[in-house]
Each structure stands twice: as C-alpha cells, then as structure tokens.
Coordinates of C-alpha atoms in Angstrom, one line a residue:
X15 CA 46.6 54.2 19.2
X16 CA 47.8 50.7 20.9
X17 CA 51.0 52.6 21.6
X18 CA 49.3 55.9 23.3
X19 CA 47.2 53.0 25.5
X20 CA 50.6 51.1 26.4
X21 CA 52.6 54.5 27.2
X22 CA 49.8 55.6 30.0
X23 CA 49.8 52.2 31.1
X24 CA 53.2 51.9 31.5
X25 CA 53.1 55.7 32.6
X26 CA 50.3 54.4 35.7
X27 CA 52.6 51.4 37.1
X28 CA 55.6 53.4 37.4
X29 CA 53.5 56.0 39.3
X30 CA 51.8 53.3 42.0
X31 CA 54.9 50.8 42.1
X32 CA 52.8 48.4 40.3
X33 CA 52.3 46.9 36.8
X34 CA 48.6 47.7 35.7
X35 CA 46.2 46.8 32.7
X36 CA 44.0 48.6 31.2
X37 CA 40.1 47.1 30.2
X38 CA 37.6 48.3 28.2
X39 CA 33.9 48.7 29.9
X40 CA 33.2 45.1 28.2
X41 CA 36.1 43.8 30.2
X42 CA 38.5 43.4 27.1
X43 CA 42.2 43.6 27.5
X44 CA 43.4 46.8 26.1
X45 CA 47.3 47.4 27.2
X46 CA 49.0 45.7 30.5
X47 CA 52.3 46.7 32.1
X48 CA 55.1 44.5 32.5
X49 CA 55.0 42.1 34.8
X50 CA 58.4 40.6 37.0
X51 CA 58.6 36.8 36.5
X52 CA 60.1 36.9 39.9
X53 CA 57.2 38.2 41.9
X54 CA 54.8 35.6 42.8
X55 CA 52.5 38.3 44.5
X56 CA 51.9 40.1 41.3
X57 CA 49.6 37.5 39.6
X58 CA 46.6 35.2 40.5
X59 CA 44.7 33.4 38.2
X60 CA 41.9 36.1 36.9
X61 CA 44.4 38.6 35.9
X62 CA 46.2 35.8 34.6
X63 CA 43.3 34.7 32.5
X64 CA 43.1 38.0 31.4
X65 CA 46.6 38.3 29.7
X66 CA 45.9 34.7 28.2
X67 CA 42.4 36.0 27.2
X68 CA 42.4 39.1 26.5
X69 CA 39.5 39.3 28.7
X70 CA 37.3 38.4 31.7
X71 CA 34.5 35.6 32.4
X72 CA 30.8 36.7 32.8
X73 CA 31.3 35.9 36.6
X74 CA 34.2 38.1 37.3
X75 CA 33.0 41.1 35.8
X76 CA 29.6 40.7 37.9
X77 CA 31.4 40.5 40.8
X78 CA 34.3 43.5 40.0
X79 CA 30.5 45.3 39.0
X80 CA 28.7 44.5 42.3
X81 CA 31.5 47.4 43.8
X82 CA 30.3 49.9 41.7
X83 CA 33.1 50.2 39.4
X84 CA 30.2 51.7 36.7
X85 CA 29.5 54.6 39.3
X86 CA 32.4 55.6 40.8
X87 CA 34.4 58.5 39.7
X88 CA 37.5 57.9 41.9
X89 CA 39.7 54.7 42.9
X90 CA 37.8 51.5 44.7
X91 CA 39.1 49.0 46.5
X92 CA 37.8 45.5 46.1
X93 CA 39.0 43.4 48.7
X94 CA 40.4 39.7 47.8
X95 CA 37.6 36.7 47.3
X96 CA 39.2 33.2 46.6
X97 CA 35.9 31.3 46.0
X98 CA 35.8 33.3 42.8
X99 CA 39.3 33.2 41.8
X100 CA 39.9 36.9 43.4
X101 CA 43.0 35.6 45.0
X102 CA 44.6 39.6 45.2
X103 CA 42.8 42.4 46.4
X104 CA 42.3 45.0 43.6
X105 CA 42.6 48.6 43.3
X106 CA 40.1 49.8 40.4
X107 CA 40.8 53.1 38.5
X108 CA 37.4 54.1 36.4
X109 CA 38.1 55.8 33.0
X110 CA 35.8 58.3 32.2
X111 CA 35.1 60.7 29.4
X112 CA 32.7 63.3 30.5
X113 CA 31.2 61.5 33.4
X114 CA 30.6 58.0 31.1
X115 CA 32.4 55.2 31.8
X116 CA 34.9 53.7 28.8
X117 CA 36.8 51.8 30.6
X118 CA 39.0 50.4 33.8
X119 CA 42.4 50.1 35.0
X120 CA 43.4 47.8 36.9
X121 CA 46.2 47.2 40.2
X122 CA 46.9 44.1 42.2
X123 CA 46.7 45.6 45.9
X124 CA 49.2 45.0 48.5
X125 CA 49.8 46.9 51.4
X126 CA 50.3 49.7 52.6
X127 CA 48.7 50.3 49.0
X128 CA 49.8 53.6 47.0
X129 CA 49.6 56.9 48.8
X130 CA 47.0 59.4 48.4
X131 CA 49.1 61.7 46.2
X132 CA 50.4 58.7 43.3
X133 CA 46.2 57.3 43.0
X134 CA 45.3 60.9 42.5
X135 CA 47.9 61.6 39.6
X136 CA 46.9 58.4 38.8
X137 CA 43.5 59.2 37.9
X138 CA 44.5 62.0 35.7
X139 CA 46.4 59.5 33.6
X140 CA 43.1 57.3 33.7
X141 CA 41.3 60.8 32.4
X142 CA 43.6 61.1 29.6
X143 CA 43.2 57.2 28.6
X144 CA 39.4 58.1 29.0
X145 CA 39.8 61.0 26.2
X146 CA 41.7 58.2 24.1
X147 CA 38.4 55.5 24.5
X148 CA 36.3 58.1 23.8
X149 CA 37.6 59.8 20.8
X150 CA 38.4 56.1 19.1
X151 CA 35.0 54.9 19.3
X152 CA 33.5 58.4 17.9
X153 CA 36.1 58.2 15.5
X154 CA 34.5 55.0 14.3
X155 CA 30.9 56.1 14.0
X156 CA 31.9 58.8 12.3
X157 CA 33.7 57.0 9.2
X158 CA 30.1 55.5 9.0
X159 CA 29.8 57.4 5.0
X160 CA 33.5 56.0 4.3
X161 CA 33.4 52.7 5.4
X162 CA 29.8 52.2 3.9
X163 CA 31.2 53.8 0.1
X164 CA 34.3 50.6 0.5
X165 CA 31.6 48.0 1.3
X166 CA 29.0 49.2 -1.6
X167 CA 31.4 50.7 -4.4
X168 CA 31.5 47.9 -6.8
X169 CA 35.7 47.4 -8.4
X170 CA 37.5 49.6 -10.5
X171 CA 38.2 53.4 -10.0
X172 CA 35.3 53.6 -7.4
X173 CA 36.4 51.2 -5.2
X174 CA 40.1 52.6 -5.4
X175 CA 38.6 56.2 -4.4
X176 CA 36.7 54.6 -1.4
X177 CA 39.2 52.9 0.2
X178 CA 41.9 55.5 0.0
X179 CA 38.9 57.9 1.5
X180 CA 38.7 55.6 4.4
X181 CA 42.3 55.4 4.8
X182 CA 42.9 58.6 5.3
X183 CA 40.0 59.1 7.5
X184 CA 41.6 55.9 10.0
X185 CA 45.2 57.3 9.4
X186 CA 47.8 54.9 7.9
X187 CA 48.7 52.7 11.0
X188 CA 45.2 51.9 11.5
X189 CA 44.6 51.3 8.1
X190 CA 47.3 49.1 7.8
X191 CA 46.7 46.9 10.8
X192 CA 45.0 43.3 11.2
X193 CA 41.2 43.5 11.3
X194 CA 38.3 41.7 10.8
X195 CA 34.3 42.5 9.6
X196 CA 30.8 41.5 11.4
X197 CA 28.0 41.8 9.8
X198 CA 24.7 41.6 11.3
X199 CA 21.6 40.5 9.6
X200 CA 18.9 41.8 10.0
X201 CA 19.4 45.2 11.1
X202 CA 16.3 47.4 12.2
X203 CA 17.6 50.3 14.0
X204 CA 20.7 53.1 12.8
X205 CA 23.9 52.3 14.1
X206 CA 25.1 52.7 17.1
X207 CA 26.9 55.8 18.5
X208 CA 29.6 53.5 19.8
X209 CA 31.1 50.2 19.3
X210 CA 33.8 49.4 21.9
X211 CA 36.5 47.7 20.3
X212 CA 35.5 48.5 16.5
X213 CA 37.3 50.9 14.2
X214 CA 33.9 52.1 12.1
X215 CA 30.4 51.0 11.7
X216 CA 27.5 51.1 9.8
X217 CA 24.4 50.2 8.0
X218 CA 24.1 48.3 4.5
X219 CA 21.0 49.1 3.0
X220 CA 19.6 45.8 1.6
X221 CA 17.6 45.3 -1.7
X222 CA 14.7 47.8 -2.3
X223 CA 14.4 51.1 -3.1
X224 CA 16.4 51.8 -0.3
X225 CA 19.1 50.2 -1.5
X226 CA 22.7 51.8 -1.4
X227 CA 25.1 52.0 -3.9
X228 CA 26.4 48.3 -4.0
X229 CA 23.8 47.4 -6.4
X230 CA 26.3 48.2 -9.4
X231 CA 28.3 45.5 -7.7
X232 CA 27.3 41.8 -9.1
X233 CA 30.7 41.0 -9.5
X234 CA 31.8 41.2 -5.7
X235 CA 33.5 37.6 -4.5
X236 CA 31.1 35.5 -3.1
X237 CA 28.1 36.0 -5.9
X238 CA 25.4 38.4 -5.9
X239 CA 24.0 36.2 -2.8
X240 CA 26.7 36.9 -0.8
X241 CA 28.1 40.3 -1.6
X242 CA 27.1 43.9 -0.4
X243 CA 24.2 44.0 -2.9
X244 CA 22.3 41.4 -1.3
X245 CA 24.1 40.5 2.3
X246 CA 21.1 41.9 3.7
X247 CA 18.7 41.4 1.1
X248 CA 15.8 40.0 0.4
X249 CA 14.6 36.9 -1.5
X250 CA 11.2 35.9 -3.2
X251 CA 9.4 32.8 -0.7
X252 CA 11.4 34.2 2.3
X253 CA 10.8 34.9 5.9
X254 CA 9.3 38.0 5.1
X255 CA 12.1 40.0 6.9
X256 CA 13.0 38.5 10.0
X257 CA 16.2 36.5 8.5
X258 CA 19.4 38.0 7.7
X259 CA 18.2 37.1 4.2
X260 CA 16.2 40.4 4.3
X261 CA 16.3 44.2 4.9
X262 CA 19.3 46.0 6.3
X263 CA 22.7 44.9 8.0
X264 CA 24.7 46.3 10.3
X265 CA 29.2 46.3 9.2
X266 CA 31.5 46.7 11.7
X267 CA 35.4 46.9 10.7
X268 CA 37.2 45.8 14.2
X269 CA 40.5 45.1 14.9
X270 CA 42.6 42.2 15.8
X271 CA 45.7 41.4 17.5
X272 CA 46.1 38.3 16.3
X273 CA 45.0 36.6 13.3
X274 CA 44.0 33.2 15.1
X275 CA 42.3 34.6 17.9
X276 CA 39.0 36.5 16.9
X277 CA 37.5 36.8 20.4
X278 CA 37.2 40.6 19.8
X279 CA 35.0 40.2 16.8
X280 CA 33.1 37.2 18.5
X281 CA 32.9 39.6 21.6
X282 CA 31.3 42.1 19.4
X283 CA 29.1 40.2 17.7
X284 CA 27.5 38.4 20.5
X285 CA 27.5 42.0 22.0
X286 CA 25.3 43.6 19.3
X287 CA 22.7 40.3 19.2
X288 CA 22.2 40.7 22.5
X289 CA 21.4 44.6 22.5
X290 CA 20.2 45.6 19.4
X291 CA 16.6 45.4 17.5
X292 CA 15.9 41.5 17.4
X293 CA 18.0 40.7 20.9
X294 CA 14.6 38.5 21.9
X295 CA 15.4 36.6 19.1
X296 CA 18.4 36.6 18.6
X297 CA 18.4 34.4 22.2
X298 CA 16.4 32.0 20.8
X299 CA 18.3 31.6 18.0
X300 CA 21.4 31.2 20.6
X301 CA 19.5 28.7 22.6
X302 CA 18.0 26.2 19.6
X303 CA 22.0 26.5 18.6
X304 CA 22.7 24.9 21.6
X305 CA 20.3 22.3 21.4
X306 CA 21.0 21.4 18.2
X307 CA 25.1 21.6 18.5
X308 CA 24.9 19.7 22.0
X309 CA 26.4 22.3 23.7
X310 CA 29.5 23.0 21.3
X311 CA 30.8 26.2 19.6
X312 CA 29.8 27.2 16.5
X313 CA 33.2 26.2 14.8
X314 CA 33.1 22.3 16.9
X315 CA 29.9 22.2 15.6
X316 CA 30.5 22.9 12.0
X317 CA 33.4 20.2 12.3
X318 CA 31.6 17.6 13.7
X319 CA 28.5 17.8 11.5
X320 CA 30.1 15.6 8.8
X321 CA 27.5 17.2 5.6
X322 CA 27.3 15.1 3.4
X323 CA 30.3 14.3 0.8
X324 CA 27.8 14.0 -2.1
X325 CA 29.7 12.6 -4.5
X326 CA 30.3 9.2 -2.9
X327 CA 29.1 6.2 -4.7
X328 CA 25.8 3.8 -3.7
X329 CA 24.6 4.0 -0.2
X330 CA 25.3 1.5 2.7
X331 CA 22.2 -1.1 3.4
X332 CA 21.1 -1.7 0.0
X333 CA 22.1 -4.9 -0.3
X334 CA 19.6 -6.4 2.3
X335 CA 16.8 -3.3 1.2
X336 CA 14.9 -5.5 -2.0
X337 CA 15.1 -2.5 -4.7
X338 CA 12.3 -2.9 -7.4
X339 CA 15.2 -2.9 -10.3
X340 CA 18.5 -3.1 -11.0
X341 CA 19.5 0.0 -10.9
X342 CA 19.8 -0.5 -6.6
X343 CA 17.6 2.2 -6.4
X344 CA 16.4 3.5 -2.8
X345 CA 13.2 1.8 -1.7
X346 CA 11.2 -1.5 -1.4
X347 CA 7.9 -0.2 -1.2
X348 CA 6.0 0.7 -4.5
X349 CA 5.8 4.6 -5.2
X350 CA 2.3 6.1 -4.5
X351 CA 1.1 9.5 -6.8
X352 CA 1.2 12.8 -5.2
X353 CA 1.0 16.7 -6.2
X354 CA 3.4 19.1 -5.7
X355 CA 2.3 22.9 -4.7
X356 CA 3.8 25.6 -5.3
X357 CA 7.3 26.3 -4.9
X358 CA 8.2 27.6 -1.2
X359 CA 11.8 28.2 1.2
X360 CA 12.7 25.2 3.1
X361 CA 12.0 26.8 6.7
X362 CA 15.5 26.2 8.6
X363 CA 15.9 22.8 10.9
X364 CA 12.6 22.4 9.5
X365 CA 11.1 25.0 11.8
X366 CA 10.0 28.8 11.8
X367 CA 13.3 31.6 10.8
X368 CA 14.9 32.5 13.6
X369 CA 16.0 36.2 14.6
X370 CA 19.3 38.3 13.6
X371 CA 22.6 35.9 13.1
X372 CA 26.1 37.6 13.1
X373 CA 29.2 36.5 10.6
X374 CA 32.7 37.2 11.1
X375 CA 34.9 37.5 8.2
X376 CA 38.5 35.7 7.9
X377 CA 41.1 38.5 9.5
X378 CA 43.3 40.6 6.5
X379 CA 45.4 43.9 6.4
X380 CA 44.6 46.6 4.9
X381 CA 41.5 48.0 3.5
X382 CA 41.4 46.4 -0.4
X383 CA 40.1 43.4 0.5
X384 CA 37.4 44.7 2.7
X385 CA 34.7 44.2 0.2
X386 CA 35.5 40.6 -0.1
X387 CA 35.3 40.2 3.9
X388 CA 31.8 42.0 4.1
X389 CA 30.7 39.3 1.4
X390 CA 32.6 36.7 3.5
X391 CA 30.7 38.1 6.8
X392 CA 27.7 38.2 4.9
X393 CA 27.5 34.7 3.6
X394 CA 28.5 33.5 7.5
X395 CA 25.7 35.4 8.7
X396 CA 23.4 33.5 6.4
X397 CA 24.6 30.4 6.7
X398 CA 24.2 31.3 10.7
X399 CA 20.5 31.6 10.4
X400 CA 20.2 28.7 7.6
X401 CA 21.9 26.0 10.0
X402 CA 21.1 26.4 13.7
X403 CA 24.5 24.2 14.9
X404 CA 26.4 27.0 13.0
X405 CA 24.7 30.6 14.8
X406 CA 24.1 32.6 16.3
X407 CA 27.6 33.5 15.3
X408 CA 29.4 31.8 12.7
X409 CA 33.0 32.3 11.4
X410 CA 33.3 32.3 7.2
X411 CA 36.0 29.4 8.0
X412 CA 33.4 27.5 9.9
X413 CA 30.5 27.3 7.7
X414 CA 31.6 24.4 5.1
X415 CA 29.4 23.9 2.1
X416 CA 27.7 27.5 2.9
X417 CA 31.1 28.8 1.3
X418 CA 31.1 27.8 -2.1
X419 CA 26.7 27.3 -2.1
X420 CA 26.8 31.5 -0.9
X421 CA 29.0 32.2 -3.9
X422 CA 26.9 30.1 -6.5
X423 CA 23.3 31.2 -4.9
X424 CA 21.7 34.0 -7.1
X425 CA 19.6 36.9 -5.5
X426 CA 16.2 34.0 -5.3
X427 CA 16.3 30.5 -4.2
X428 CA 17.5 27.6 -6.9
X429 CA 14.9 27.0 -9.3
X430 CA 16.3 24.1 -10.4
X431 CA 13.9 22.0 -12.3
X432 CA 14.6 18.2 -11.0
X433 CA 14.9 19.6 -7.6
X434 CA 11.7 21.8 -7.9
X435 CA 8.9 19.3 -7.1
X436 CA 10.3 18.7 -3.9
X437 CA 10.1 22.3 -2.6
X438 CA 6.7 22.5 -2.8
X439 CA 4.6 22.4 0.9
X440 CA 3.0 19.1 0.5
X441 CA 6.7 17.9 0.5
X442 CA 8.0 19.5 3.1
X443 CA 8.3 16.2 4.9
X444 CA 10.3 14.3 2.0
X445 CA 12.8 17.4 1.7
X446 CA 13.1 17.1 5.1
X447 CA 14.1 13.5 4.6
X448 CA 16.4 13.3 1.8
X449 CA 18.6 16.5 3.3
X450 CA 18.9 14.5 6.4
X451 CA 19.9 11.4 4.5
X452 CA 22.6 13.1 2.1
X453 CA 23.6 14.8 5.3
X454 CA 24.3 11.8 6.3
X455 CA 26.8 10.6 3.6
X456 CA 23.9 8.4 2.3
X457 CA 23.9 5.9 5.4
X458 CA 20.5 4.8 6.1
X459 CA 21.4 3.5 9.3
X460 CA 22.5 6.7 10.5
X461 CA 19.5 8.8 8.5
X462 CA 16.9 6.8 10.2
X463 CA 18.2 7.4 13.6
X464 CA 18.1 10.8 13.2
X465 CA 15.2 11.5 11.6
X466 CA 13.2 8.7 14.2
X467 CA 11.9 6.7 11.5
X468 CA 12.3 3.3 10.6
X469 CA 14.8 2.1 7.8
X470 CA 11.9 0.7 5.7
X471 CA 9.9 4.1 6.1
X472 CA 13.5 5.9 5.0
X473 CA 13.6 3.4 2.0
X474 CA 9.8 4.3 0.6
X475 CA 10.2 8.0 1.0
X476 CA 13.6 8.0 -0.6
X477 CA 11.8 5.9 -3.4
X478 CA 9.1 9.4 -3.4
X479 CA 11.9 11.6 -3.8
X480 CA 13.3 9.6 -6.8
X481 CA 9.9 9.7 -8.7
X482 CA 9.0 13.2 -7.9
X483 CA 12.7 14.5 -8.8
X484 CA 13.3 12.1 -11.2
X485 CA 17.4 11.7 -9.6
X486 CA 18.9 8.5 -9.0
X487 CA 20.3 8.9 -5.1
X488 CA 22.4 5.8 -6.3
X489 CA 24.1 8.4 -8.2
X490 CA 27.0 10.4 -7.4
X491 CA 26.1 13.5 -9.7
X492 CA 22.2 13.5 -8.9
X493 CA 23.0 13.4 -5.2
X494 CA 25.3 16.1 -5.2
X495 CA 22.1 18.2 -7.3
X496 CA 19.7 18.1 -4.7
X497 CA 21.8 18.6 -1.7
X498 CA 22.9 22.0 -3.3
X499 CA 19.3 22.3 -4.0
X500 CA 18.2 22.0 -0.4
X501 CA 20.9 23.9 1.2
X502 CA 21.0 26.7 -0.9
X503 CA 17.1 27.2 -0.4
X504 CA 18.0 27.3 3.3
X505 CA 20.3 30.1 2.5
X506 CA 17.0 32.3 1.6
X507 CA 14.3 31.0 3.7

C-alpha cells in the first residue's frame, strides 16, 4: 500500500513540475516526492518539519484549515504567511472518497503556478489516492472479528488459526510490516468506522458475562492482570468502571515506519481520548498529568521519577532521628493504637480515578507476538491511569515497575497479609505516606518535602506503618513488600 501512495505521488510532481507530499486528514505524512538538494525554493521550514516529522503542529493545520481545505472539492491556493512559518505559498489538492475528505496533497507554489489542464489531471490522481485512504481504513474495521480472535485466542492451535486468519485478511506485506498496538481503557461505545492511520480495530470485551473468548487465556505474557482476559477488566474495591481497570477496551493494530519513532501510535491514541466516550475525562486526566510531570512527556516523566530502588539498605537521617531500639527503626515518637477498616483500592495520586488512559505497545513484525503487545498495551494503559506523571498515554517502555508489578498482579488487588492493615480507609493517610517515602529511595529529607510534612511527623507515621504492618522499613526485603503492595493496588483502583 506505501508503494501505491508513493507511485501517485511521484505520479502528481511529475504532472505539476513539482515534488508533492501526500497527508492524511490528521495531517500525518503519508508519501512525499523527491526533493532537489539544489533548489532552495522547494522547501521552508513547515514542510521541512513535516518530512522530519512525519507531520504538522496544532498551529499549522488550523491555519492550512481556516482556507477551507475540509470543504473544498477542487485545488486552493493558500498564499505565503511568514509569521507562522508559511514561508511558500501552497497549492492544496483535497482527497476525497465520495464527497468525504481522507486526506491532502500538498505543492509548494511558485509562479506562474501549474496550468489549468496539469491541476485538473491532478485531481484525478488525488481521487484515486482518495479510493486508496478510503478502502485502507474500511479495510481495517472490517478485520475487527480477526484481529479480536488473535488478541483473545489463548496459545496453541487456536492462536495459530487466528493469526494466519488475520494474515490473510491484511495480505502478506501488511502482515509482515512494523506495527504497534493501543489499547484504550475504558471503552464505552463500538468502534469506530475508521481509524486513520490504523490497520484494524476493535473492542475487547472485559470480565463479565460479556466477556469474549480470551478468558481461556491465563497464560498470556504479562499475567492474568495484564493480558486480554483482564486488560479491560474489572477488579473487586475498584472505581466502579471509570478506570481502564474495568469494562471494555478499544485495540488498534497501527503501523510504523520506524521502530523508534511511535508518533503514529501516539497520534492515534491521543486522537481516540480526545473523541471517544470519556473525552471529558480523559482531559482531565491529560491536565493532572501535566501538573504532576511539570510539563514533561510521559516517557521524561517516567525517567525522572526515580521510584524507589527498594532493596537498598537503612534510610538516610537515622542517625540524628532517636529510634526507640536498636534495631534503627523509623520513628522517635511512641506508636499510638488504631483500627484498621476494611480493605479498599488506594485511589491514584491519592485522589478520585481519572477517565480512559491509552498504552502503546513496544513495535514488532508480524502478527505472533500480537497477543503479547495487547497485554503489553494493556498493562501501559493501567499503569497510565494508576500514576498520573505516566498518562494519559504511556509507552510499555516507559512505565518502570508497572512492567514486572502488571505481570505478577492477579485479576484482584494484593491481599497480602502484612501489607493488608494499611489498605484499609482509616489509613489512607499512612499509605499515602510510606509510598511517598519508598518512592523516594527511603530519604526522609526528600519524603518530607514532598509530602509537606515535617521530618519528625514523617518519622512517627513511618513508626505507625511498622506496627500496623509489622515490616521493618530498615529492611531491604520488607521494603521492597509493601511498595509492591501499594503499587500494585494502584494498578486496580
């Protein structure tokens, strides 16, 4: 298919004397024509950013839109604005199928500009690039069964069935070419008719009794918490449906050029948050990510957290904290009595669940290891929601501990008995406290600061924890325990 989209390209710049590029209606880089190194008039820096890109900012497709690029059924002319980087004038051809839009190509303008005659043959190459868009992204709604039987078949001879179904329904080049998988979690609506820039879609039914066929699957990579069984499932003490813990989840198999650039899945993603069932949400969700990652991507943000390496030794500051034994045990202030309630989900950043979170699964060829990506995709969703620095979209490379805690979480929250007393709502406050702390590699100094507190307050509530867990934080083993603990009930609440 890349080759049909290259050869009408290529076909279109020989026709108007130019080289053109071809962009779908979300302003992604499809195909471009070649461009002479030796011809300073035949770039400026948008279309440069483009080829770079593989794609356009916010701000240059509103302005290429305020023409009426979405309307028109024939070439526009959009003359040259410098303040927004439109140092060339452009000629825009619309590619349509049946009077929608699917896309745009694209001509620096010069004059005299092309004649009549070359920009109306022109356009019938545009219609046949239109037929292309059009058939590719029905094509992919319509492998919905297919791709659904690969993500929900379980291993052995049912798998092997599904994916060679699916192969032959995408053809063998696009079977064998680099893609990734999204998932988004939760998913209220069916899918959507079209995707631009994905090669099939559709809905995983979570746990219930509408649950699909992937609930012979325990054994998928990742653990029942992060495979098809459960990607979209639901948990007991969870956010009763609003996470991507719960209910359905939209798949979406989309292809890559390159393996280290997954702007066409992040496109995509951040696409289908913003349009489908939760979008209100989902924006909040975007915009407590922000706040929480300062600003940074997802991927800086995982990086720069630092969680906690939970196996280190004794924590810094104990020396001048007086510990009441000789154990150097947190805390100088005597423990006071307490109950626990009963055992409830650790409500992310210590708040209410946000909306629907998107994962993006690490890029592969091929279509046997497509069940391990949605479980990949899956778990980055979760982890997404879990963690605000991390969403709304996360990459299954950029979610740290959620990697291994996704494929050691069982369908309900860790019951794990030392940990257990701490989970209940009274102690919301000293969970709260001890995450931050181990999150913090076990330096008061730093723990303090960040939870607003001061040191001596950190010391007697870390001295709580201690008695109602019965763990020595002083301990490397007993450390690493309850941080699992509290991040994995994050993964379900």
């Amino acid at each position: 298919m890349k080759g049909d989209y290259q050869d009408l390209v290529d076909e279109i710049s020989t026709l108007l004397g130019a080289p053109a590029t071809l962009e779908n209606r979300d302003f992604r880089l499809i195909a471009f024509g070649a461009h002479d190194s030796d011809d300073d008039l035949a770039m400026d820096p948008v279309r440069t950013r483009s080829i770079l890109t593989r794609g356009s900012t916010a701000a240059v497709r509103s302005w290429f839109e305020g023409f009426g690029i979405a309307r028109a059924t024939g070439p526009v002319r959009i003359p040259a604005a410098p303040e927004a980087g439109v140092f060339r004038g452009r000629i825009c051809l619309p590619v349509r199928y049946r009077g929608i839009v699917q896309g745009y190509v694209w001509l620096l303008d010069r004059e005299p500009g092309p004649a009549p005659e070359a920009l109306a043959a022109a356009m019938e190459v545009a219609d046949r690039i239109g037929v292309l868009l059009a058939e590719e992204a029905k094509a992919g709604a319509d492998l919905s069964r297919e791709f659904l039987a690969v993500l929900t078949a379980g291993r052995g001879w049912q798998q092997d069935m599904a994916v060679s179904a699916l192969r032959a329904a995408l053809g063998p080049a696009a079977a064998d070419e680099l893609h990734t998988v999204v998932c988004v979690a939760p998913w209220t609506a069916e899918a959507p008719a079209t995707v631009p820039g994905a090669a099939a879609v559709c809905v995983v039914p979570g746990r219930g009794a509408d649950a699909g066929p992937g609930q012979g699957a325990p054994d998928t990579p990742g653990g029942a918490g992060s495979g098809p069984r459960d990607a979209a499932g639901g948990s007991p003490g969870g956010s009763g449906g609003r996470g991507p813990g719960t209910g359905r989840a939209l798949a979406v198999l989309v292809r890559l050029r390159s393996a280290d650039v997954l702007g066409p899945a992040e496109a995509v993603a951040t696409r289908l948050l913003g349009s489908g069932p939760g979008a209100g949400a989902a924006a909040r969700t975007a915009a407590g990510a922000a706040a929480a990652g300062g600003g940074r991507t997802a991927a800086v943000a995982a990086a720069a957290a630092g969680t906690a390496r939970t196996a280190a030794g004794g924590r810094p500051g104990n020396a001048s904290a007086a510990g009441p034994g000789a154990g150097g045990r947190a805390g100088g202030a005597p423990a006071a009595g307490g109950r626990t309630g009963a055992a409830v989900a650790l409500a992310p950043g210590g708040g209410a669940p946000g909306g629907p979170a998107a994962g993006i699964a690490e890029p592969g060829r091929g279509l046997g290891g497509l069940a391990d990506a949605w479980a990949q995709a899956s778990a980055a969703a979760r982890a997404a929601a879990a963690q605000p620095r991390l969403g709304p979209v996360a990459r299954w490379s950029a979610i740290g501990p959620y990697r291994m805690l996704s494929a050691l979480a069982s369908a309900a929250p860790a019951d794990d008995p030392a940990a257990r007393p701490l989970l209940g709502p009274a102690q919301r406050e000293l969970a709260r406290t001890a995450e931050v702390f181990l999150d913090c590699a076990g330096q008061a100094g730093r723990a303090a600061a960040a939870l607003g507190i001061h040191r001596q307050t950190l010391y007697y509530r870390l001295a709580r924890v201690e008695q109602l867990t019965g763990l020595d934080l002083d301990e490397g083993e007993d450390r690493l325990l309850l941080h699992m603990a509290l991040k994995t009930v994050r993964l379900h609440a």
